[in-house]
mmCIF file of C-alpha atoms and ligand atoms in Angstrom:
data_model
loop_
_atom_site.group_PDB
_atom_site.id
_atom_site.type_symbol
_atom_site.label_atom_id
_atom_site.label_comp_id
_atom_site.label_asym_id
_atom_site.label_seq_id
_atom_site.Cartn_x
_atom_site.Cartn_y
_atom_site.Cartn_z
ATOM 1 C CA MET D 29 2.503 32.889 -10.612
ATOM 2 C CA ILE D 30 -1.170 33.673 -9.671
ATOM 3 C CA ARG D 31 -0.024 36.794 -8.587
ATOM 4 C CA LEU D 32 -2.709 37.799 -4.980
ATOM 5 C CA THR D 33 -3.777 41.025 -6.970
ATOM 6 C CA ARG D 34 -3.353 41.863 -10.590
ATOM 7 C CA PRO D 35 -5.187 45.673 -11.004
ATOM 8 C CA SER D 36 -8.143 45.820 -13.839
ATOM 9 C CA ILE D 37 -6.077 48.137 -16.489
ATOM 10 C CA ASP D 38 -7.062 48.188 -20.049
ATOM 11 C CA GLU D 39 -6.676 50.013 -23.742
ATOM 12 C CA GLU D 40 -9.523 53.002 -22.200
ATOM 13 C CA ASP D 41 -7.229 53.337 -18.716
ATOM 14 C CA LEU D 42 -4.196 53.577 -21.212
ATOM 15 C CA HIS D 43 -5.260 56.086 -23.574
ATOM 16 C CA ALA D 44 -7.245 57.724 -20.874
ATOM 17 C CA VAL D 45 -2.958 58.215 -19.162
ATOM 18 C CA ARG D 46 -2.088 59.122 -22.633
ATOM 19 C CA ASP D 47 -4.427 61.996 -23.270
ATOM 20 C CA VAL D 48 -3.134 63.736 -20.147
ATOM 21 C CA LEU D 49 0.928 62.640 -20.496
ATOM 22 C CA SER D 50 0.899 64.494 -24.207
ATOM 23 C CA SER D 51 -1.588 67.585 -23.523
ATOM 24 C CA GLY D 52 1.670 68.716 -21.237
ATOM 25 C CA TYR D 53 -1.181 69.862 -18.227
ATOM 26 C CA LEU D 54 -0.075 67.280 -15.390
ATOM 27 C CA VAL D 55 -1.596 68.812 -11.851
ATOM 28 C CA GLN D 56 -4.294 70.903 -11.198
ATOM 29 C CA GLY D 57 -6.402 70.222 -14.290
ATOM 30 C CA GLU D 58 -9.705 69.285 -15.138
ATOM 31 C CA ARG D 59 -9.293 66.007 -14.268
ATOM 32 C CA VAL D 60 -9.013 65.875 -11.221
ATOM 33 C CA GLY D 61 -11.999 68.023 -10.564
ATOM 34 C CA ALA D 62 -14.416 64.975 -12.391
ATOM 35 C CA PHE D 63 -12.559 62.516 -10.817
ATOM 36 C CA GLU D 64 -13.589 63.683 -7.237
ATOM 37 C CA ARG D 65 -17.218 64.075 -8.786
ATOM 38 C CA ALA D 66 -16.841 60.647 -10.191
ATOM 39 C CA VAL D 67 -16.612 59.328 -6.565
ATOM 40 C CA ALA D 68 -19.250 61.843 -5.151
ATOM 41 C CA ASP D 69 -21.612 60.801 -6.854
ATOM 42 C CA TYR D 70 -21.248 57.236 -6.611
ATOM 43 C CA VAL D 71 -21.014 57.167 -2.643
ATOM 44 C CA GLY D 72 -23.708 59.791 -2.809
ATOM 45 C CA VAL D 73 -22.169 62.627 -1.219
ATOM 46 C CA PRO D 74 -21.836 65.684 -1.775
ATOM 47 C CA HIS D 75 -18.363 66.646 -1.254
ATOM 48 C CA ALA D 76 -14.792 64.052 -2.453
ATOM 49 C CA VAL D 77 -11.561 65.331 -2.033
ATOM 50 C CA ALA D 78 -9.062 63.449 -4.322
ATOM 51 C CA VAL D 79 -5.470 63.787 -2.468
ATOM 52 C CA SER D 80 -1.714 61.986 -3.316
ATOM 53 C CA SER D 81 -2.788 58.733 -1.404
ATOM 54 C CA CYS D 82 -5.345 57.162 1.829
ATOM 55 C CA THR D 83 -2.865 58.270 4.143
ATOM 56 C CA ALA D 84 -3.115 61.655 3.182
ATOM 57 C CA ALA D 85 -6.647 61.625 3.245
ATOM 58 C CA LEU D 86 -6.775 59.973 6.606
ATOM 59 C CA HIS D 87 -4.029 62.443 7.630
ATOM 60 C CA LEU D 88 -6.100 66.133 6.126
ATOM 61 C CA SER D 89 -9.168 64.335 7.761
ATOM 62 C CA LEU D 90 -7.711 64.066 11.436
ATOM 63 C CA ILE D 91 -6.032 67.935 10.981
ATOM 64 C CA SER D 92 -9.170 69.317 9.720
ATOM 65 C CA LEU D 93 -11.000 68.473 13.017
ATOM 66 C CA ASP D 94 -7.900 69.691 15.041
ATOM 67 C CA ILE D 95 -6.755 66.471 16.789
ATOM 68 C CA ARG D 96 -3.875 67.527 18.652
ATOM 69 C CA PRO D 97 -0.771 66.881 21.050
ATOM 70 C CA GLY D 98 -2.333 64.847 24.171
ATOM 71 C CA ASP D 99 -5.661 63.829 22.463
ATOM 72 C CA LEU D 100 -6.993 60.704 22.309
ATOM 73 C CA VAL D 101 -8.466 58.842 19.184
ATOM 74 C CA LEU D 102 -10.309 55.523 19.191
ATOM 75 C CA VAL D 103 -9.134 53.106 16.640
ATOM 76 C CA ALA D 104 -9.652 49.460 15.510
ATOM 77 C CA ALA D 105 -6.465 47.214 16.629
ATOM 78 C CA TYR D 106 -6.459 45.094 13.434
ATOM 79 C CA SER D 107 -5.594 47.579 10.361
ATOM 80 C CA PHE D 108 -2.436 48.631 7.803
ATOM 81 C CA VAL D 109 0.084 50.843 10.185
ATOM 82 C CA ALA D 110 -0.784 53.879 8.247
ATOM 83 C CA THR D 111 -4.954 54.165 10.043
ATOM 84 C CA ALA D 112 -2.462 54.634 13.228
ATOM 85 C CA ASN D 113 0.494 56.190 12.125
ATOM 86 C CA VAL D 114 -1.181 59.561 11.146
ATOM 87 C CA ILE D 115 -2.867 59.545 14.617
ATOM 88 C CA GLU D 116 0.192 58.988 16.148
ATOM 89 C CA LEU D 117 2.300 61.765 13.471
ATOM 90 C CA CYS D 118 -0.887 64.295 14.524
ATOM 91 C CA GLY D 119 0.764 63.434 18.302
ATOM 92 C CA ALA D 120 -2.293 62.558 19.126
ATOM 93 C CA ARG D 121 -2.297 58.498 20.968
ATOM 94 C CA PRO D 122 -4.406 56.020 19.162
ATOM 95 C CA LEU D 123 -6.364 54.088 21.573
ATOM 96 C CA PHE D 124 -6.614 50.642 19.939
ATOM 97 C CA VAL D 125 -10.091 48.865 19.977
ATOM 98 C CA ASP D 126 -9.881 45.056 19.909
ATOM 99 C CA ILE D 127 -11.929 43.612 16.617
ATOM 100 C CA GLU D 128 -14.956 41.025 16.663
ATOM 101 C CA PRO D 129 -14.358 37.335 17.322
ATOM 102 C CA ASP D 130 -16.614 36.567 13.926
ATOM 103 C CA GLY D 131 -15.183 39.589 11.537
ATOM 104 C CA PHE D 132 -12.186 41.659 11.212
ATOM 105 C CA ASN D 133 -13.519 44.661 12.462
ATOM 106 C CA LEU D 134 -13.332 46.546 15.002
ATOM 107 C CA ASP D 135 -15.781 45.396 18.064
ATOM 108 C CA PRO D 136 -18.330 47.860 19.524
ATOM 109 C CA ASN D 137 -18.814 45.921 22.971
ATOM 110 C CA ARG D 138 -15.046 46.673 23.070
ATOM 111 C CA LEU D 139 -15.807 50.795 21.996
ATOM 112 C CA GLU D 140 -18.730 51.136 24.428
ATOM 113 C CA ASP D 141 -16.595 49.386 27.485
ATOM 114 C CA ILE D 142 -13.053 51.539 26.629
ATOM 115 C CA LEU D 143 -15.082 54.410 26.647
ATOM 116 C CA ILE D 144 -16.964 54.450 29.853
ATOM 117 C CA ASP D 145 -13.525 54.109 31.291
ATOM 118 C CA LEU D 146 -12.083 56.807 29.498
ATOM 119 C CA MET D 147 -15.716 59.157 30.412
ATOM 120 C CA ALA D 148 -15.351 57.685 34.333
ATOM 121 C CA SER D 149 -12.493 60.762 34.620
ATOM 122 C CA ARG D 150 -12.652 64.027 33.721
ATOM 123 C CA GLU D 151 -8.652 64.201 32.706
ATOM 124 C CA THR D 152 -9.588 61.604 30.410
ATOM 125 C CA ALA D 153 -12.664 62.369 28.986
ATOM 126 C CA ASP D 154 -11.570 65.929 27.493
ATOM 127 C CA ARG D 155 -9.021 64.536 25.602
ATOM 128 C CA VAL D 156 -11.110 61.719 23.702
ATOM 129 C CA LYS D 157 -11.313 63.448 20.139
ATOM 130 C CA ALA D 158 -12.377 60.517 17.304
ATOM 131 C CA ILE D 159 -13.103 57.406 16.771
ATOM 132 C CA LEU D 160 -11.824 55.518 14.099
ATOM 133 C CA PRO D 161 -13.185 52.220 12.769
ATOM 134 C CA VAL D 162 -11.651 50.384 9.635
ATOM 135 C CA HIS D 163 -14.151 48.643 7.569
ATOM 136 C CA THR D 164 -11.359 45.849 6.844
ATOM 137 C CA PHE D 165 -10.763 43.676 3.359
ATOM 138 C CA GLY D 166 -13.859 45.238 2.368
ATOM 139 C CA ARG D 167 -16.740 44.822 4.537
ATOM 140 C CA MET D 168 -17.953 47.407 6.681
ATOM 141 C CA ALA D 169 -17.620 47.578 10.263
ATOM 142 C CA ASP D 170 -20.341 47.597 12.409
ATOM 143 C CA MET D 171 -21.201 50.949 11.741
ATOM 144 C CA ARG D 172 -25.014 50.826 13.180
ATOM 145 C CA ALA D 173 -23.793 50.369 16.736
ATOM 146 C CA ILE D 174 -20.191 52.522 16.534
ATOM 147 C CA THR D 175 -22.495 55.572 15.420
ATOM 148 C CA ARG D 176 -24.616 54.846 17.800
ATOM 149 C CA ILE D 177 -22.138 54.954 20.660
ATOM 150 C CA ALA D 178 -20.261 57.998 18.967
ATOM 151 C CA ALA D 179 -23.250 59.464 19.133
ATOM 152 C CA ARG D 180 -23.838 59.357 22.922
ATOM 153 C CA TYR D 181 -20.579 60.694 23.309
ATOM 154 C CA GLU D 182 -20.640 63.047 21.094
ATOM 155 C CA LEU D 183 -17.841 62.079 18.866
ATOM 156 C CA PRO D 184 -16.969 62.641 15.141
ATOM 157 C CA VAL D 185 -15.912 59.266 13.090
ATOM 158 C CA ILE D 186 -13.874 59.011 10.930
ATOM 159 C CA GLU D 187 -14.167 55.450 8.554
ATOM 160 C CA ASP D 188 -10.913 54.253 7.080
ATOM 161 C CA GLY D 189 -12.477 52.654 3.997
ATOM 162 C CA ALA D 190 -9.327 52.078 1.991
ATOM 163 C CA CYS D 191 -10.443 49.324 0.551
ATOM 164 C CA SER D 192 -14.351 49.669 1.003
ATOM 165 C CA LEU D 193 -15.234 51.972 -2.119
ATOM 166 C CA GLY D 194 -18.736 50.475 -2.589
ATOM 167 C CA ALA D 195 -19.566 48.001 0.496
ATOM 168 C CA ARG D 196 -22.418 48.697 1.709
ATOM 169 C CA LEU D 197 -24.309 48.077 5.141
ATOM 170 C CA ASP D 198 -28.269 47.620 4.982
ATOM 171 C CA GLY D 199 -28.348 49.883 1.898
ATOM 172 C CA ARG D 200 -26.399 52.188 3.280
ATOM 173 C CA GLN D 201 -22.600 53.017 1.231
ATOM 174 C CA CYS D 202 -18.867 52.688 2.836
ATOM 175 C CA GLY D 203 -17.978 56.667 3.711
ATOM 176 C CA THR D 204 -21.645 57.495 4.646
ATOM 177 C CA TRP D 205 -22.144 56.842 8.036
ATOM 178 C CA GLY D 206 -19.068 59.192 9.931
ATOM 179 C CA LYS D 207 -18.207 62.825 9.336
ATOM 180 C CA ALA D 208 -15.606 61.261 6.549
ATOM 181 C CA GLY D 209 -14.600 59.028 4.655
ATOM 182 C CA CYS D 210 -11.548 57.580 2.731
ATOM 183 C CA PHE D 211 -10.476 55.731 0.363
ATOM 184 C CA SER D 212 -7.296 54.100 -1.482
ATOM 185 C CA PHE D 213 -6.677 53.414 -5.150
ATOM 186 C CA HIS D 214 -3.149 51.726 -3.971
ATOM 187 C CA PRO D 215 -3.123 48.703 -6.674
ATOM 188 C CA ARG D 216 -4.206 46.285 -3.671
ATOM 189 C CA LYS D 217 -7.749 47.539 -3.896
ATOM 190 C CA ALA D 218 -10.407 46.865 -6.801
ATOM 191 C CA VAL D 219 -9.790 49.965 -8.283
ATOM 192 C CA THR D 220 -6.305 52.123 -8.659
ATOM 193 C CA THR D 221 -4.839 55.039 -9.681
ATOM 194 C CA GLY D 222 -1.020 53.995 -8.656
ATOM 195 C CA GLU D 223 -0.995 55.693 -6.275
ATOM 196 C CA GLY D 224 -3.959 58.109 -4.875
ATOM 197 C CA GLY D 225 -6.730 58.572 -2.142
ATOM 198 C CA MET D 226 -10.266 60.514 -1.642
ATOM 199 C CA ILE D 227 -11.879 61.957 1.520
ATOM 200 C CA VAL D 228 -15.632 62.090 0.941
ATOM 201 C CA THR D 229 -18.137 63.982 2.983
ATOM 202 C CA SER D 230 -21.268 66.006 3.490
ATOM 203 C CA ASP D 231 -19.815 68.528 5.333
ATOM 204 C CA SER D 232 -18.869 71.993 3.458
ATOM 205 C CA ASN D 233 -16.587 73.683 5.347
ATOM 206 C CA LEU D 234 -14.799 70.072 6.489
ATOM 207 C CA ALA D 235 -14.209 69.534 2.299
ATOM 208 C CA ARG D 236 -12.982 72.908 2.641
ATOM 209 C CA ARG D 237 -10.592 73.038 5.175
ATOM 210 C CA ILE D 238 -9.164 69.417 3.573
ATOM 211 C CA LYS D 239 -8.902 71.114 -0.008
ATOM 212 C CA ALA D 240 -6.862 73.675 1.979
ATOM 213 C CA LEU D 241 -4.505 71.508 3.493
ATOM 214 C CA ARG D 242 -4.065 69.384 0.577
ATOM 215 C CA ASN D 243 -2.335 72.336 -1.423
ATOM 216 C CA HIS D 244 -0.430 74.576 0.845
ATOM 217 C CA GLY D 245 -2.902 75.944 2.680
ATOM 218 C CA GLN D 246 -4.528 78.264 0.011
ATOM 219 C CA ASP D 247 -8.332 79.028 0.022
ATOM 220 C CA PRO D 248 -9.968 76.547 -2.356
ATOM 221 C CA ASP D 249 -12.252 79.262 -3.119
ATOM 222 C CA LEU D 250 -10.444 81.875 -4.208
ATOM 223 C CA PRO D 251 -8.862 82.774 -7.589
ATOM 224 C CA TRP D 252 -5.891 83.925 -6.576
ATOM 225 C CA PRO D 253 -3.192 82.190 -4.147
ATOM 226 C CA GLU D 254 -4.369 83.109 -0.613
ATOM 227 C CA PHE D 255 -2.270 81.087 2.109
ATOM 228 C CA ILE D 256 -4.846 80.977 4.627
ATOM 229 C CA MET D 257 -3.759 78.041 6.956
ATOM 230 C CA PRO D 258 -0.373 75.869 6.911
ATOM 231 C CA GLY D 259 -0.928 72.995 4.191
ATOM 232 C CA PHE D 260 0.696 69.531 2.296
ATOM 233 C CA ASN D 261 1.514 69.259 -0.954
ATOM 234 C CA TYR D 262 -1.042 65.763 -0.840
ATOM 235 C CA ARG D 263 -2.137 66.444 -4.521
ATOM 236 C CA MET D 264 -3.067 63.829 -6.993
ATOM 237 C CA THR D 265 -2.320 64.445 -10.555
ATOM 238 C CA GLU D 266 -4.051 64.725 -13.496
ATOM 239 C CA PHE D 267 -2.515 61.372 -15.223
ATOM 240 C CA GLN D 268 -4.176 59.424 -12.063
ATOM 241 C CA ALA D 269 -7.403 61.674 -12.259
ATOM 242 C CA ALA D 270 -7.877 60.746 -15.937
ATOM 243 C CA LEU D 271 -6.445 56.475 -14.303
ATOM 244 C CA GLY D 272 -9.023 56.993 -11.775
ATOM 245 C CA LEU D 273 -11.878 58.568 -14.412
ATOM 246 C CA THR D 274 -11.915 55.307 -16.193
ATOM 247 C CA GLN D 275 -11.241 53.062 -13.771
ATOM 248 C CA MET D 276 -14.579 54.201 -11.514
ATOM 249 C CA GLY D 277 -16.477 53.485 -15.024
ATOM 250 C CA LYS D 278 -15.343 49.609 -13.911
ATOM 251 C CA LEU D 279 -16.163 49.263 -10.426
ATOM 252 C CA ASP D 280 -19.371 47.826 -10.326
ATOM 253 C CA ARG D 281 -17.836 45.129 -12.732
ATOM 254 C CA ILE D 282 -15.068 44.795 -10.887
ATOM 255 C CA ILE D 283 -16.906 44.496 -7.722
ATOM 256 C CA SER D 284 -19.656 41.754 -9.718
ATOM 257 C CA ALA D 285 -16.910 39.745 -10.638
ATOM 258 C CA ARG D 286 -14.980 39.565 -6.848
ATOM 259 C CA ARG D 287 -18.358 38.718 -5.163
ATOM 260 C CA ARG D 288 -18.493 35.521 -7.617
ATOM 261 C CA LEU D 289 -15.101 34.440 -6.989
ATOM 262 C CA ALA D 290 -15.278 34.980 -3.414
ATOM 263 C CA SER D 291 -18.831 32.606 -3.077
ATOM 264 C CA ARG D 292 -16.783 30.417 -5.333
ATOM 265 C CA TYR D 293 -14.043 29.737 -2.764
ATOM 266 C CA ASP D 294 -16.787 29.745 -0.201
ATOM 267 C CA GLU D 295 -18.027 27.135 -1.628
ATOM 268 C CA LEU D 296 -14.421 25.494 -2.678
ATOM 269 C CA LEU D 297 -13.354 25.341 0.984
ATOM 270 C CA LYS D 298 -16.643 24.825 2.780
ATOM 271 C CA ASP D 299 -15.776 21.204 3.950
ATOM 272 C CA SER D 300 -11.813 22.325 4.182
ATOM 273 C CA PRO D 301 -10.367 22.869 7.958
ATOM 274 C CA VAL D 302 -10.018 26.717 7.284
ATOM 275 C CA ARG D 303 -13.154 29.193 7.577
ATOM 276 C CA VAL D 304 -14.019 31.463 5.636
ATOM 277 C CA PRO D 305 -14.923 34.914 6.018
ATOM 278 C CA ALA D 306 -18.124 35.493 7.572
ATOM 279 C CA ARG D 307 -21.221 36.834 5.586
ATOM 280 C CA ALA D 308 -24.087 39.055 8.059
ATOM 281 C CA PRO D 309 -27.610 40.164 6.920
ATOM 282 C CA GLY D 310 -27.185 43.239 5.553
ATOM 283 C CA ASN D 311 -23.458 43.563 5.384
ATOM 284 C CA ASP D 312 -22.206 43.733 1.263
ATOM 285 C CA PRO D 313 -18.611 43.707 0.935
ATOM 286 C CA VAL D 314 -16.348 44.442 -2.170
ATOM 287 C CA TYR D 315 -13.459 41.808 -0.891
ATOM 288 C CA GLN D 316 -10.887 43.839 -1.679
ATOM 289 C CA SER D 317 -9.235 40.803 -0.166
ATOM 290 C CA TYR D 318 -10.294 37.256 0.295
ATOM 291 C CA VAL D 319 -9.213 36.227 3.778
ATOM 292 C CA VAL D 320 -9.337 32.734 5.280
ATOM 293 C CA LEU D 321 -8.309 31.889 9.427
ATOM 294 C CA LEU D 322 -5.611 28.908 9.279
ATOM 295 C CA PRO D 323 -6.359 26.502 12.150
ATOM 296 C CA GLU D 324 -4.749 26.969 15.100
ATOM 297 C CA GLU D 325 -2.125 24.234 14.681
ATOM 298 C CA ALA D 326 -1.256 25.511 10.775
ATOM 299 C CA ALA D 327 -0.805 29.127 11.923
ATOM 300 C CA SER D 328 2.048 28.176 13.687
ATOM 301 C CA HIS D 329 3.907 27.251 10.844
ATOM 302 C CA ARG D 330 1.831 29.804 7.959
ATOM 303 C CA LYS D 331 4.961 31.422 7.088
ATOM 304 C CA GLU D 332 6.456 27.723 5.458
ATOM 305 C CA ILE D 333 2.936 27.200 4.296
ATOM 306 C CA ILE D 334 3.022 30.543 2.515
ATOM 307 C CA ALA D 335 6.292 29.691 1.111
ATOM 308 C CA ARG D 336 5.049 26.076 -0.040
ATOM 309 C CA LEU D 337 2.440 27.814 -2.294
ATOM 310 C CA ARG D 338 4.875 30.112 -3.642
ATOM 311 C CA ASP D 339 7.146 27.256 -4.746
ATOM 312 C CA GLN D 340 4.103 25.647 -6.737
ATOM 313 C CA GLY D 341 3.306 29.067 -8.500
ATOM 314 C CA ILE D 342 0.747 30.613 -5.856
ATOM 315 C CA GLU D 343 1.334 33.899 -3.795
ATOM 316 C CA THR D 344 -0.176 34.488 -0.668
ATOM 317 C CA THR D 345 0.049 36.555 2.161
ATOM 318 C CA ILE D 346 -0.876 37.352 5.844
ATOM 319 C CA GLY D 347 -4.212 39.337 6.450
ATOM 320 C CA THR D 348 -3.301 42.506 7.472
ATOM 321 C CA TRP D 349 -1.248 43.811 11.107
ATOM 322 C CA ASN D 350 -2.149 43.721 14.492
ATOM 323 C CA MET D 351 -0.537 47.115 14.874
ATOM 324 C CA PRO D 352 -0.394 47.580 19.032
ATOM 325 C CA LEU D 353 1.732 44.417 18.577
ATOM 326 C CA THR D 354 3.950 45.913 15.580
ATOM 327 C CA SER D 355 7.552 47.299 17.228
ATOM 328 C CA TYR D 356 7.140 50.870 17.194
ATOM 329 C CA TYR D 357 3.027 51.168 19.328
ATOM 330 C CA ARG D 358 4.429 48.034 21.537
ATOM 331 C CA THR D 359 7.467 50.029 22.728
ATOM 332 C CA ARG D 360 6.004 53.281 22.610
ATOM 333 C CA TYR D 361 2.750 51.611 24.718
ATOM 334 C CA GLY D 362 4.040 48.022 26.068
ATOM 335 C CA TYR D 363 1.339 46.523 24.653
ATOM 336 C CA THR D 364 1.114 42.462 24.571
ATOM 337 C CA GLU D 365 -1.168 40.007 23.039
ATOM 338 C CA LYS D 366 -3.534 40.261 26.322
ATOM 339 C CA ASN D 367 -4.704 43.098 26.213
ATOM 340 C CA PHE D 368 -5.464 42.478 22.256
ATOM 341 C CA PRO D 369 -6.518 38.418 22.748
ATOM 342 C CA VAL D 370 -9.045 38.924 19.028
ATOM 343 C CA ALA D 371 -7.100 40.586 16.539
ATOM 344 C CA SER D 372 -3.738 38.699 18.260
ATOM 345 C CA ARG D 373 -5.180 35.479 17.112
ATOM 346 C CA ILE D 374 -6.659 36.808 13.713
ATOM 347 C CA PHE D 375 -3.350 38.234 13.248
ATOM 348 C CA ARG D 376 -1.218 34.422 14.212
ATOM 349 C CA GLN D 377 -4.343 32.694 11.899
ATOM 350 C CA ALA D 378 -5.228 35.291 8.667
ATOM 351 C CA LEU D 379 -3.883 33.768 4.901
ATOM 352 C CA THR D 380 -5.008 36.013 1.937
ATOM 353 C CA LEU D 381 -5.761 33.645 -1.252
ATOM 354 C CA PRO D 382 -5.088 36.031 -4.925
ATOM 355 C CA LEU D 383 -8.806 37.803 -5.621
ATOM 356 C CA TYR D 384 -8.385 39.334 -8.477
ATOM 357 C CA GLU D 385 -11.531 40.122 -11.587
ATOM 358 C CA ASN D 386 -9.844 38.050 -14.428
ATOM 359 C CA LEU D 387 -8.776 34.984 -12.247
ATOM 360 C CA GLY D 388 -9.590 31.977 -13.870
ATOM 361 C CA GLU D 389 -12.187 29.198 -11.772
ATOM 362 C CA SER D 390 -9.243 26.633 -12.793
ATOM 363 C CA GLU D 391 -6.897 28.816 -10.950
ATOM 364 C CA GLN D 392 -9.132 29.089 -8.203
ATOM 365 C CA ASP D 393 -9.553 25.203 -8.145
ATOM 366 C CA MET D 394 -5.601 24.481 -7.646
ATOM 367 C CA ILE D 395 -5.004 27.160 -4.819
ATOM 368 C CA VAL D 396 -7.857 25.475 -3.107
ATOM 369 C CA ASP D 397 -6.394 21.911 -3.793
ATOM 370 C CA ARG D 398 -2.838 23.090 -3.020
ATOM 371 C CA LEU D 399 -3.787 25.118 0.293
ATOM 372 C CA ILE D 400 -5.975 21.755 1.422
ATOM 373 C CA SER D 401 -2.940 19.300 0.855
ATOM 374 C CA LEU D 402 -0.583 21.634 2.225
ATOM 375 C CA LEU D 403 -3.264 21.820 5.564
ATOM 376 C CA ASN D 404 -3.211 17.712 5.616
ATOM 377 C CA THR D 405 0.522 16.675 5.476
ATOM 378 C CA PRO D 406 1.793 17.788 9.002
ATOM 379 C CA ALA D 407 4.912 20.500 8.533
HETATM 380 C C1 PLP J 520 -4.395 50.570 2.027
HETATM 381 C C2 PLP J 520 -4.705 51.241 2.922
HETATM 382 C C3 PLP J 520 -4.199 52.491 3.536
HETATM 383 C C4 PLP J 520 -3.181 53.001 2.937
HETATM 384 O O1 PLP J 520 -3.789 53.492 2.223
HETATM 385 P P1 PLP J 520 -2.788 53.855 0.819
HETATM 386 O O2 PLP J 520 -3.353 54.387 -0.485
HETATM 387 O O3 PLP J 520 -1.715 53.021 0.902
HETATM 388 O O4 PLP J 520 -2.395 55.421 1.246
HETATM 389 C C5 PLP J 520 -4.934 52.366 4.646
HETATM 390 N N1 PLP J 520 -5.608 51.741 5.593
HETATM 391 C C6 PLP J 520 -6.039 50.322 5.380
HETATM 392 C C7 PLP J 520 -7.128 49.866 6.710
HETATM 393 C C8 PLP J 520 -5.672 50.465 4.281
HETATM 394 O O5 PLP J 520 -6.067 48.868 3.672
#
């Protein structure tokens, strides 16, 4: 089976994890701090805080901004449900923003329209607290426009960069545009710690609050336990951090391989009926996923296409979720597809193809051949 993804784990990674396991110190040692410094240096920010997942990273970012019941948070409609769930779990309401027709990310024009409406009424203006754009599939959202709009209304931006460690826009790293950036080290992402997440920020007070919140509310700067707020246990283990450290050493190599394979897919699919991921000047994606858009007619039987490819030894899947149309949000807030026309269409058409560092060119040729011949056969 050609898998959708495979982590790049080698002997060095295995040794690093084995060393920690045999040391007997599995939590709260030196590895977590070293991994945090490695990510902070890579991204180019003063602070990085490791947590148990990107979901935890997003959750703590919102809590540390004091997002409360009744607040409103603007969020991209097309993402993994974790992005909206953390808002809902703060008691706030996610206000979903439709995505760009050419790309998978929050549309700044829609964001602006919604904010103009919200700010027109005192009642809603007071409740809007943050903007949560997502850098979907490893490609940066239009942060130039989003941060400009956010600044106009003095709203903090939290970047969901779960898929996008190493992505850049105008040479500037993902995670450095907003008040805080969140990353995931789940095995579906380019580098992994099994489960794991990281928050990066330039704001030392925010970093301090997040460090307390991940560790039962304990003051991170005191050598003895002093509990200064209620907190969680969202800590990362030492063996995950050891793995994270060796993985960070491979990140640039892995990103180059992914970019090379993505360009090769672009080339192979250039005259086919599918649409390859958009490219834009100044936007350097890391291709966490290589997602194509099927023609409308083929999209209506995407399920069978995925099943047939699986029968032929190729694992593919949908893109990500049209969050407002998942059962919970649809039922709770009464959304229909008409509210999110672009995300609804992209949700139907998206197909993720296998992509990982050691995917072979002959495997790639086979994937494209099989996909195109399926599209040419009537259902
Ligand atoms: C993977 C992902 C998450 C969740 O990350 P975890 O580390 O699995 O909690 C959140 N947002 C997006 C966009 C993701 O792709």
